[in-house]
Structure formats: C-alpha cells, structure tokens
PDB file of C-alpha atoms in Angstrom:
ATOM      1  CA  ASP A   1       0.000   0.000   0.000  1.00 56.00           C
ATOM      2  CA  THR A   2       1.762   3.095  -1.235  1.00 78.00           C
ATOM      3  CA  GLY A   3      -0.911   5.591  -0.289  1.00 92.00           C
ATOM      4  CA  VAL A   4      -2.608   8.175  -2.454  1.00 95.00           C
ATOM      5  CA  SER A   5      -0.298   9.859  -4.925  1.00 95.00           C
ATOM      6  CA  GLN A   6      -0.807  13.087  -6.831  1.00 96.00           C
ATOM      7  CA  ASN A   7       1.055  14.530  -9.784  1.00 96.00           C
ATOM      8  CA  PRO A   8       2.432  17.018 -10.300  1.00 97.00           C
ATOM      9  CA  ARG A   9       3.152  18.305  -6.800  1.00 95.00           C
ATOM     10  CA  HIS A  10       3.508  21.860  -8.046  1.00 97.00           C
ATOM     11  CA  LYS A  11       2.221  23.599 -11.147  1.00 98.00           C
ATOM     12  CA  ILE A  12       2.779  27.162 -12.220  1.00 98.00           C
ATOM     13  CA  THR A  13       0.755  28.337 -15.183  1.00 98.00           C
ATOM     14  CA  LYS A  14      -0.243  31.536 -16.878  1.00 97.00           C
ATOM     15  CA  ARG A  15      -3.774  32.816 -16.736  1.00 97.00           C
ATOM     16  CA  GLY A  16      -5.856  31.387 -19.538  1.00 97.00           C
ATOM     17  CA  GLN A  17      -3.928  28.130 -19.854  1.00 98.00           C
ATOM     18  CA  ASN A  18      -5.393  24.692 -19.205  1.00 98.00           C
ATOM     19  CA  VAL A  19      -3.981  22.405 -16.522  1.00 98.00           C
ATOM     20  CA  THR A  20      -4.575  18.773 -15.634  1.00 98.00           C
ATOM     21  CA  PHE A  21      -3.816  17.020 -12.382  1.00 98.00           C
ATOM     22  CA  ARG A  22      -3.676  13.306 -11.714  1.00 98.00           C
ATOM     23  CA  CYS A  23      -4.600  11.322  -8.633  1.00 98.00           C
ATOM     24  CA  ASP A  24      -3.800   7.659  -8.046  1.00 97.00           C
ATOM     25  CA  PRO A  25      -5.842   6.320  -5.134  1.00 96.00           C
ATOM     26  CA  ILE A  26      -5.052   3.432  -2.873  1.00 94.00           C
ATOM     27  CA  SER A  27      -5.722   0.284  -4.860  1.00 91.00           C
ATOM     28  CA  GLU A  28      -9.109  -1.298  -4.235  1.00 86.00           C
ATOM     29  CA  HIS A  29     -10.547   1.967  -2.932  1.00 91.00           C
ATOM     30  CA  ASN A  30     -13.872   2.557  -4.651  1.00 92.00           C
ATOM     31  CA  ARG A  31     -14.414   6.170  -3.711  1.00 93.00           C
ATOM     32  CA  LEU A  32     -12.307   9.089  -4.820  1.00 95.00           C
ATOM     33  CA  TYR A  33     -12.720  12.722  -3.773  1.00 95.00           C
ATOM     34  CA  TRP A  34     -11.312  16.026  -4.976  1.00 96.00           C
ATOM     35  CA  TYR A  35     -10.972  19.046  -2.701  1.00 96.00           C
ATOM     36  CA  ARG A  36      -9.577  22.534  -3.006  1.00 96.00           C
ATOM     37  CA  GLN A  37      -7.744  24.171  -0.121  1.00 95.00           C
ATOM     38  CA  THR A  38      -6.718  27.813   0.051  1.00 94.00           C
ATOM     39  CA  LEU A  39      -4.363  29.326   2.588  1.00 88.00           C
ATOM     40  CA  GLY A  40      -5.814  29.388   6.080  1.00 86.00           C
ATOM     41  CA  GLN A  41      -8.884  27.374   5.150  1.00 91.00           C
ATOM     42  CA  GLY A  42      -9.997  23.805   5.408  1.00 93.00           C
ATOM     43  CA  PRO A  43     -10.462  21.649   2.324  1.00 95.00           C
ATOM     44  CA  GLU A  44     -13.571  22.432   0.270  1.00 94.00           C
ATOM     45  CA  PHE A  45     -15.335  19.536  -1.401  1.00 93.00           C
ATOM     46  CA  LEU A  46     -15.329  19.656  -5.206  1.00 94.00           C
ATOM     47  CA  THR A  47     -16.495  16.284  -6.479  1.00 94.00           C
ATOM     48  CA  TYR A  48     -16.619  12.583  -5.724  1.00 92.00           C
ATOM     49  CA  PHE A  49     -16.562   9.310  -7.650  1.00 93.00           C
ATOM     50  CA  GLN A  50     -17.864   5.886  -6.803  1.00 92.00           C
ATOM     51  CA  ASN A  51     -15.809   3.686  -9.095  1.00 92.00           C
ATOM     52  CA  GLU A  52     -16.055   5.442 -12.484  1.00 92.00           C
ATOM     53  CA  ALA A  53     -19.321   7.233 -11.765  1.00 92.00           C
ATOM     54  CA  GLN A  54     -19.175  10.882 -10.750  1.00 91.00           C
ATOM     55  CA  LEU A  55     -21.903  11.014  -8.119  1.00 89.00           C
ATOM     56  CA  GLU A  56     -21.708  14.525  -6.793  1.00 87.00           C
ATOM     57  CA  LYS A  57     -20.338  17.897  -7.809  1.00 89.00           C
ATOM     58  CA  SER A  58     -20.105  20.970  -5.649  1.00 89.00           C
ATOM     59  CA  ARG A  59     -21.555  24.256  -6.797  1.00 85.00           C
ATOM     60  CA  LEU A  60     -17.978  25.497  -6.399  1.00 78.00           C
ATOM     61  CA  LEU A  61     -17.087  23.482  -9.481  1.00 82.00           C
ATOM     62  CA  SER A  62     -17.592  25.875 -12.368  1.00 85.00           C
ATOM     63  CA  ASP A  63     -17.941  24.785 -15.985  1.00 91.00           C
ATOM     64  CA  ARG A  64     -14.211  25.291 -16.401  1.00 94.00           C
ATOM     65  CA  PHE A  65     -13.550  22.347 -14.099  1.00 95.00           C
ATOM     66  CA  SER A  66     -13.967  18.745 -15.164  1.00 95.00           C
ATOM     67  CA  ALA A  67     -13.010  15.504 -13.509  1.00 96.00           C
ATOM     68  CA  GLU A  68     -12.857  11.970 -14.802  1.00 95.00           C
ATOM     69  CA  ARG A  69     -12.152   8.522 -13.468  1.00 96.00           C
ATOM     70  CA  PRO A  70     -12.332   6.493 -16.661  1.00 90.00           C
ATOM     71  CA  LYS A  71     -11.608   3.001 -15.390  1.00 86.00           C
ATOM     72  CA  GLY A  72     -12.465   3.437 -11.776  1.00 84.00           C
ATOM     73  CA  SER A  73      -8.799   3.691 -10.829  1.00 90.00           C
ATOM     74  CA  PHE A  74      -6.864   6.953 -11.276  1.00 96.00           C
ATOM     75  CA  SER A  75      -8.630  10.267 -11.713  1.00 97.00           C
ATOM     76  CA  THR A  76      -7.834  13.517 -13.482  1.00 97.00           C
ATOM     77  CA  LEU A  77      -8.982  17.028 -12.680  1.00 97.00           C
ATOM     78  CA  GLU A  78      -8.762  19.541 -15.507  1.00 97.00           C
ATOM     79  CA  ILE A  79      -9.109  23.285 -15.200  1.00 97.00           C
ATOM     80  CA  GLN A  80      -9.658  25.161 -18.439  1.00 97.00           C
ATOM     81  CA  ARG A  81      -8.860  28.851 -18.981  1.00 97.00           C
ATOM     82  CA  THR A  82      -7.267  29.174 -15.547  1.00 97.00           C
ATOM     83  CA  GLU A  83      -7.860  32.312 -13.494  1.00 96.00           C
ATOM     84  CA  GLN A  84      -5.810  33.731 -10.646  1.00 96.00           C
ATOM     85  CA  GLY A  85      -8.566  32.721  -8.252  1.00 94.00           C
ATOM     86  CA  ASP A  86      -7.881  29.100  -9.116  1.00 96.00           C
ATOM     87  CA  SER A  87      -4.561  29.287  -7.274  1.00 97.00           C
ATOM     88  CA  ALA A  88      -4.872  26.777  -4.440  1.00 97.00           C
ATOM     89  CA  MET A  89      -3.858  23.350  -3.237  1.00 96.00           C
ATOM     90  CA  TYR A  90      -5.871  20.602  -4.910  1.00 97.00           C
ATOM     91  CA  LEU A  91      -6.256  17.541  -2.732  1.00 97.00           C
ATOM     92  CA  CYS A  92      -7.322  14.056  -3.654  1.00 97.00           C
ATOM     93  CA  ALA A  93      -8.561  11.458  -1.193  1.00 95.00           C
ATOM     94  CA  SER A  94      -9.714   7.884  -1.525  1.00 94.00           C
ATOM     95  CA  SER A  95     -11.934   5.730   0.622  1.00 91.00           C
ATOM     96  CA  PRO A  96     -12.692   2.012   0.704  1.00 88.00           C
ATOM     97  CA  GLY A  97     -16.344   2.774   0.052  1.00 75.00           C
ATOM     98  CA  ALA A  98     -19.351   0.818   1.258  1.00 66.00           C
ATOM     99  CA  SER A  99     -19.953   1.873   4.859  1.00 68.00           C
ATOM    100  CA  SER A 100     -16.475   3.288   5.403  1.00 70.00           C
ATOM    101  CA  TYR A 101     -16.187   7.043   5.289  1.00 81.00           C
ATOM    102  CA  GLU A 102     -12.533   7.182   6.234  1.00 86.00           C
ATOM    103  CA  GLN A 103     -10.643   9.196   3.684  1.00 91.00           C
ATOM    104  CA  TYR A 104      -6.945   8.871   2.943  1.00 92.00           C
ATOM    105  CA  PHE A 105      -5.454  12.005   1.480  1.00 94.00           C
ATOM    106  CA  GLY A 106      -2.672  12.534  -1.002  1.00 94.00           C
ATOM    107  CA  PRO A 107      -0.026  15.249  -0.597  1.00 93.00           C
ATOM    108  CA  GLY A 108      -1.830  17.606  -2.951  1.00 95.00           C
ATOM    109  CA  THR A 109      -0.988  19.593  -6.079  1.00 97.00           C
ATOM    110  CA  ARG A 110      -0.213  23.253  -5.503  1.00 96.00           C
ATOM    111  CA  LEU A 111      -1.396  25.394  -8.415  1.00 98.00           C
ATOM    112  CA  THR A 112      -0.141  28.921  -8.932  1.00 98.00           C
ATOM    113  CA  VAL A 113      -1.757  30.969 -11.692  1.00 98.00           C
ATOM    114  CA  THR A 114       0.258  34.035 -12.703  1.00 96.00           C
TER     115      THR A 114
ATOM    116  CA  ALA B   1     -27.084  22.711   5.444  1.00 77.00           C
ATOM    117  CA  GLN B   2     -24.211  21.388   7.474  1.00 85.00           C
ATOM    118  CA  SER B   3     -21.339  23.489   8.799  1.00 91.00           C
ATOM    119  CA  VAL B   4     -18.312  23.213  11.060  1.00 95.00           C
ATOM    120  CA  THR B   5     -16.747  25.888  13.210  1.00 96.00           C
ATOM    121  CA  GLN B   6     -13.414  25.812  14.956  1.00 97.00           C
ATOM    122  CA  PRO B   7     -13.398  28.888  17.185  1.00 96.00           C
ATOM    123  CA  ASP B   8      -9.655  28.970  17.753  1.00 95.00           C
ATOM    124  CA  ILE B   9      -7.546  29.979  14.768  1.00 95.00           C
ATOM    125  CA  HIS B  10      -4.230  29.531  16.587  1.00 97.00           C
ATOM    126  CA  ILE B  11      -3.333  27.938  19.904  1.00 97.00           C
ATOM    127  CA  THR B  12       0.055  27.860  21.616  1.00 97.00           C
ATOM    128  CA  VAL B  13       0.837  25.392  24.384  1.00 97.00           C
ATOM    129  CA  SER B  14       3.989  24.334  26.169  1.00 97.00           C
ATOM    130  CA  GLU B  15       5.390  20.891  25.600  1.00 97.00           C
ATOM    131  CA  GLY B  16       3.954  18.518  28.174  1.00 97.00           C
ATOM    132  CA  ALA B  17       0.847  20.612  28.759  1.00 97.00           C
ATOM    133  CA  SER B  18      -2.650  19.371  28.028  1.00 97.00           C
ATOM    134  CA  LEU B  19      -4.523  20.363  24.894  1.00 97.00           C
ATOM    135  CA  GLU B  20      -8.126  20.829  23.881  1.00 97.00           C
ATOM    136  CA  LEU B  21      -9.166  21.928  20.400  1.00 98.00           C
ATOM    137  CA  ARG B  22     -12.780  22.933  19.950  1.00 98.00           C
ATOM    138  CA  CYS B  23     -15.113  21.894  17.179  1.00 98.00           C
ATOM    139  CA  ASN B  24     -18.823  22.687  16.802  1.00 96.00           C
ATOM    140  CA  TYR B  25     -21.015  21.449  14.006  1.00 94.00           C
ATOM    141  CA  SER B  26     -24.440  22.154  12.612  1.00 91.00           C
ATOM    142  CA  TYR B  27     -26.459  19.319  11.109  1.00 87.00           C
ATOM    143  CA  GLY B  28     -30.019  18.115  11.479  1.00 79.00           C
ATOM    144  CA  ALA B  29     -29.121  14.607  12.533  1.00 80.00           C
ATOM    145  CA  THR B  30     -26.122  12.950  14.128  1.00 78.00           C
ATOM    146  CA  PRO B  31     -23.335  13.220  11.594  1.00 85.00           C
ATOM    147  CA  TYR B  32     -20.159  11.251  11.235  1.00 92.00           C
ATOM    148  CA  LEU B  33     -17.342  13.273  12.807  1.00 94.00           C
ATOM    149  CA  PHE B  34     -13.624  13.300  12.127  1.00 96.00           C
ATOM    150  CA  TRP B  35     -10.425  14.995  13.196  1.00 97.00           C
ATOM    151  CA  TYR B  36      -7.519  15.312  10.762  1.00 97.00           C
ATOM    152  CA  VAL B  37      -4.012  16.679  11.206  1.00 97.00           C
ATOM    153  CA  GLN B  38      -1.977  18.370   8.482  1.00 94.00           C
ATOM    154  CA  SER B  39       1.734  18.960   8.889  1.00 91.00           C
ATOM    155  CA  PRO B  40       3.572  21.327   6.523  1.00 82.00           C
ATOM    156  CA  GLY B  41       4.052  19.697   3.146  1.00 77.00           C
ATOM    157  CA  GLN B  42       2.101  16.624   4.211  1.00 81.00           C
ATOM    158  CA  GLY B  43      -1.319  15.318   3.348  1.00 85.00           C
ATOM    159  CA  LEU B  44      -4.112  15.242   5.872  1.00 93.00           C
ATOM    160  CA  GLN B  45      -3.922  12.307   8.256  1.00 94.00           C
ATOM    161  CA  LEU B  46      -6.952  10.897  10.044  1.00 94.00           C
ATOM    162  CA  LEU B  47      -6.583  11.087  13.834  1.00 96.00           C
ATOM    163  CA  LEU B  48      -9.924   9.640  14.870  1.00 95.00           C
ATOM    164  CA  LYS B  49     -13.568   9.306  13.934  1.00 94.00           C
ATOM    165  CA  TYR B  50     -16.975   9.020  15.554  1.00 94.00           C
ATOM    166  CA  PHE B  51     -19.839   7.170  13.906  1.00 90.00           C
ATOM    167  CA  SER B  52     -21.938   5.942  16.818  1.00 86.00           C
ATOM    168  CA  GLY B  53     -21.695   4.264  20.206  1.00 88.00           C
ATOM    169  CA  ASP B  54     -19.290   5.355  22.906  1.00 89.00           C
ATOM    170  CA  THR B  55     -19.055   9.130  22.797  1.00 91.00           C
ATOM    171  CA  LEU B  56     -15.403   9.144  23.850  1.00 96.00           C
ATOM    172  CA  VAL B  57     -13.241   7.918  21.008  1.00 96.00           C
ATOM    173  CA  GLN B  58      -9.558   7.157  20.999  1.00 97.00           C
ATOM    174  CA  GLY B  59      -7.309   7.909  18.094  1.00 96.00           C
ATOM    175  CA  ILE B  60      -3.722   7.712  17.036  1.00 95.00           C
ATOM    176  CA  LYS B  61      -0.811   9.603  18.604  1.00 94.00           C
ATOM    177  CA  GLY B  62      -2.529   9.702  22.014  1.00 96.00           C
ATOM    178  CA  PHE B  63      -5.445  11.870  20.912  1.00 97.00           C
ATOM    179  CA  GLU B  64      -9.042  11.437  21.996  1.00 98.00           C
ATOM    180  CA  ALA B  65     -12.264  13.266  21.261  1.00 98.00           C
ATOM    181  CA  GLU B  66     -15.631  13.471  22.935  1.00 97.00           C
ATOM    182  CA  PHE B  67     -18.934  13.810  21.113  1.00 95.00           C
ATOM    183  CA  LYS B  68     -21.496  15.882  23.002  1.00 94.00           C
ATOM    184  CA  ARG B  69     -24.825  15.871  21.216  1.00 92.00           C
ATOM    185  CA  SER B  70     -26.367  18.517  23.489  1.00 92.00           C
ATOM    186  CA  GLN B  71     -23.591  20.956  22.608  1.00 94.00           C
ATOM    187  CA  SER B  72     -23.112  19.854  18.992  1.00 93.00           C
ATOM    188  CA  SER B  73     -19.443  19.560  19.793  1.00 96.00           C
ATOM    189  CA  PHE B  74     -16.620  17.153  19.078  1.00 97.00           C
ATOM    190  CA  ASN B  75     -13.587  18.497  20.924  1.00 98.00           C
ATOM    191  CA  LEU B  76     -10.137  16.988  20.511  1.00 98.00           C
ATOM    192  CA  ARG B  77      -7.925  16.437  23.533  1.00 98.00           C
ATOM    193  CA  LYS B  78      -4.458  15.230  24.404  1.00 98.00           C
ATOM    194  CA  PRO B  79      -3.162  14.996  27.975  1.00 97.00           C
ATOM    195  CA  SER B  80       0.466  15.826  27.188  1.00 97.00           C
ATOM    196  CA  VAL B  81       1.538  17.580  24.011  1.00 97.00           C
ATOM    197  CA  HIS B  82       4.786  16.751  22.210  1.00 96.00           C
ATOM    198  CA  TRP B  83       6.734  19.167  20.030  1.00 95.00           C
ATOM    199  CA  SER B  84       5.937  16.969  17.028  1.00 94.00           C
ATOM    200  CA  ASP B  85       2.217  17.706  17.496  1.00 96.00           C
ATOM    201  CA  ALA B  86       2.705  21.206  16.077  1.00 96.00           C
ATOM    202  CA  ALA B  87       0.509  21.230  12.966  1.00 96.00           C
ATOM    203  CA  GLU B  88      -2.867  22.307  11.590  1.00 96.00           C
ATOM    204  CA  TYR B  89      -5.887  20.421  12.909  1.00 98.00           C
ATOM    205  CA  PHE B  90      -9.160  20.106  11.045  1.00 97.00           C
ATOM    206  CA  CYS B  91     -12.510  18.929  12.276  1.00 97.00           C
ATOM    207  CA  ALA B  92     -14.776  17.457   9.605  1.00 95.00           C
ATOM    208  CA  VAL B  93     -18.391  16.400   9.374  1.00 93.00           C
ATOM    209  CA  PHE B  94     -20.045  13.965   7.016  1.00 89.00           C
ATOM    210  CA  GLY B  95     -23.778  14.413   6.751  1.00 81.00           C
ATOM    211  CA  GLN B  96     -24.847  14.873   3.170  1.00 77.00           C
ATOM    212  CA  ASN B  97     -21.240  15.355   2.110  1.00 82.00           C
ATOM    213  CA  PHE B  98     -17.916  16.167   3.714  1.00 88.00           C
ATOM    214  CA  VAL B  99     -17.477  19.604   5.264  1.00 93.00           C
ATOM    215  CA  PHE B 100     -14.237  20.659   6.927  1.00 95.00           C
ATOM    216  CA  GLY B 101     -13.750  23.377   9.486  1.00 96.00           C
ATOM    217  CA  PRO B 102     -11.295  26.224   8.894  1.00 96.00           C
ATOM    218  CA  GLY B 103      -8.641  24.589  11.047  1.00 97.00           C
ATOM    219  CA  THR B 104      -6.731  25.395  14.221  1.00 97.00           C
ATOM    220  CA  ARG B 105      -2.991  25.910  14.042  1.00 97.00           C
ATOM    221  CA  LEU B 106      -1.164  24.446  17.022  1.00 97.00           C
ATOM    222  CA  SER B 107       2.224  25.770  18.088  1.00 97.00           C
ATOM    223  CA  VAL B 108       4.227  24.005  20.800  1.00 97.00           C
ATOM    224  CA  LEU B 109       6.729  25.839  22.986  1.00 96.00           C
ATOM    225  CA  PRO B 110       9.788  23.910  24.194  1.00 91.00           C
TER     226      PRO B 110
END
C-alpha cells in the first residue's frame, strides 16, 4: 500500500492556460474525492466518484472544471482557462467505500496561476 | 445545510501541557465526525472518527475526542503535548457530504 499519490506536486501556469492534475488512489478503494484548499482554510469539497461514476459535484465546481475517473482507478482534474482565483492546493482522497467514510489524502498539487 | 466551526484559529501550548481543540457542528441529525491533522508539506492524516456508540473515542498519537450531542461539539484532547504535534488540525463532518472546518494551528513551545 503506497498511499494516495498526486502529480504534479507543483504547477505554475499563466492565466488562460489549461492544466490537468492526476490522482492515483489506494488500490481497491472505490471512492475518490477532490478538494480545493486555500491558505488558512480547510479543504472544500469539489467532487466525488464511486468507481467510475461521478456522483456529486459541488456548486464550487464551475464549468471550467472537469473531472474523470475512466476506469475506476486513477482520476484527473482539468481546469480550463485558468484564473488567478484558481490558485490553491488541490487535494485528492480515496476511501474504501461501502460503509467506510474514512478518507486517505494525497499530498496535494499546488497550483499557482500568474 | 451542514457546517463546522473551529473557534480557535491559533493555539500555543507548552510541551507537556494538556490540549483541547474545539469543534462545533451544525447538522439536522447525528453526523459522522472526524479529526484530521496536516503537517507542513504533508497530506491530511486521520486522527480519529466518531460514527456511533461510545461518545469518547480514541485515536492515534494519544489523541481522543468526545462527542457531546447537546452541545453539537466534538472536541479533541491530548493529555500531554509533544513538540511533534505542532501542525494544523481540522474537524470534519459527514452528513450529506464532507465539510471541513477552517482549522486550528497548534504551536508548541519547548
């Protein structure tokens, strides 16, 4: 068990560019979550997958954000036409699913939009 | 709607002293409750959780938390703090979805 991994760890991009982040959950974990965390705040829920199905999306997730989990394993989060307000830490977590709500977090991807 | 408040933004304690971090939640039913710790450059680590049953729950690293329904609280405690406990602590609630509090930063004096 190598834990949840996220790539890249840091991303600097110019406003208007598209970025994509990857999350590899703990193997056999059915649920996968994406969060956004800004300085001095707790993580804010963005979206969640049960296997490959995206079951819930926060109202925080604008149309510029899209997430996929094509084979029920790794997931990608894409931000199109980035804005300076998108600068944040993007966290991924996985959970065994079923009746377990324990989440295991990755180290995060820090996005800086210049 | 569910919400979580952590009234203390920053707490400083001396090494060896006791610790209590406050957490209050708002939810129509009994939610699932969690405490996480985040050290600089590290992911969030689960300290403990409450789903049901005994209202005093034990976690890792010597932490415990007590669920008090009447006060809608889930405070985290540790009898003797170690310098390595310095970190950011987040209380979280799962009702309809996961909601995290704003966090409490803990500093430990030698």
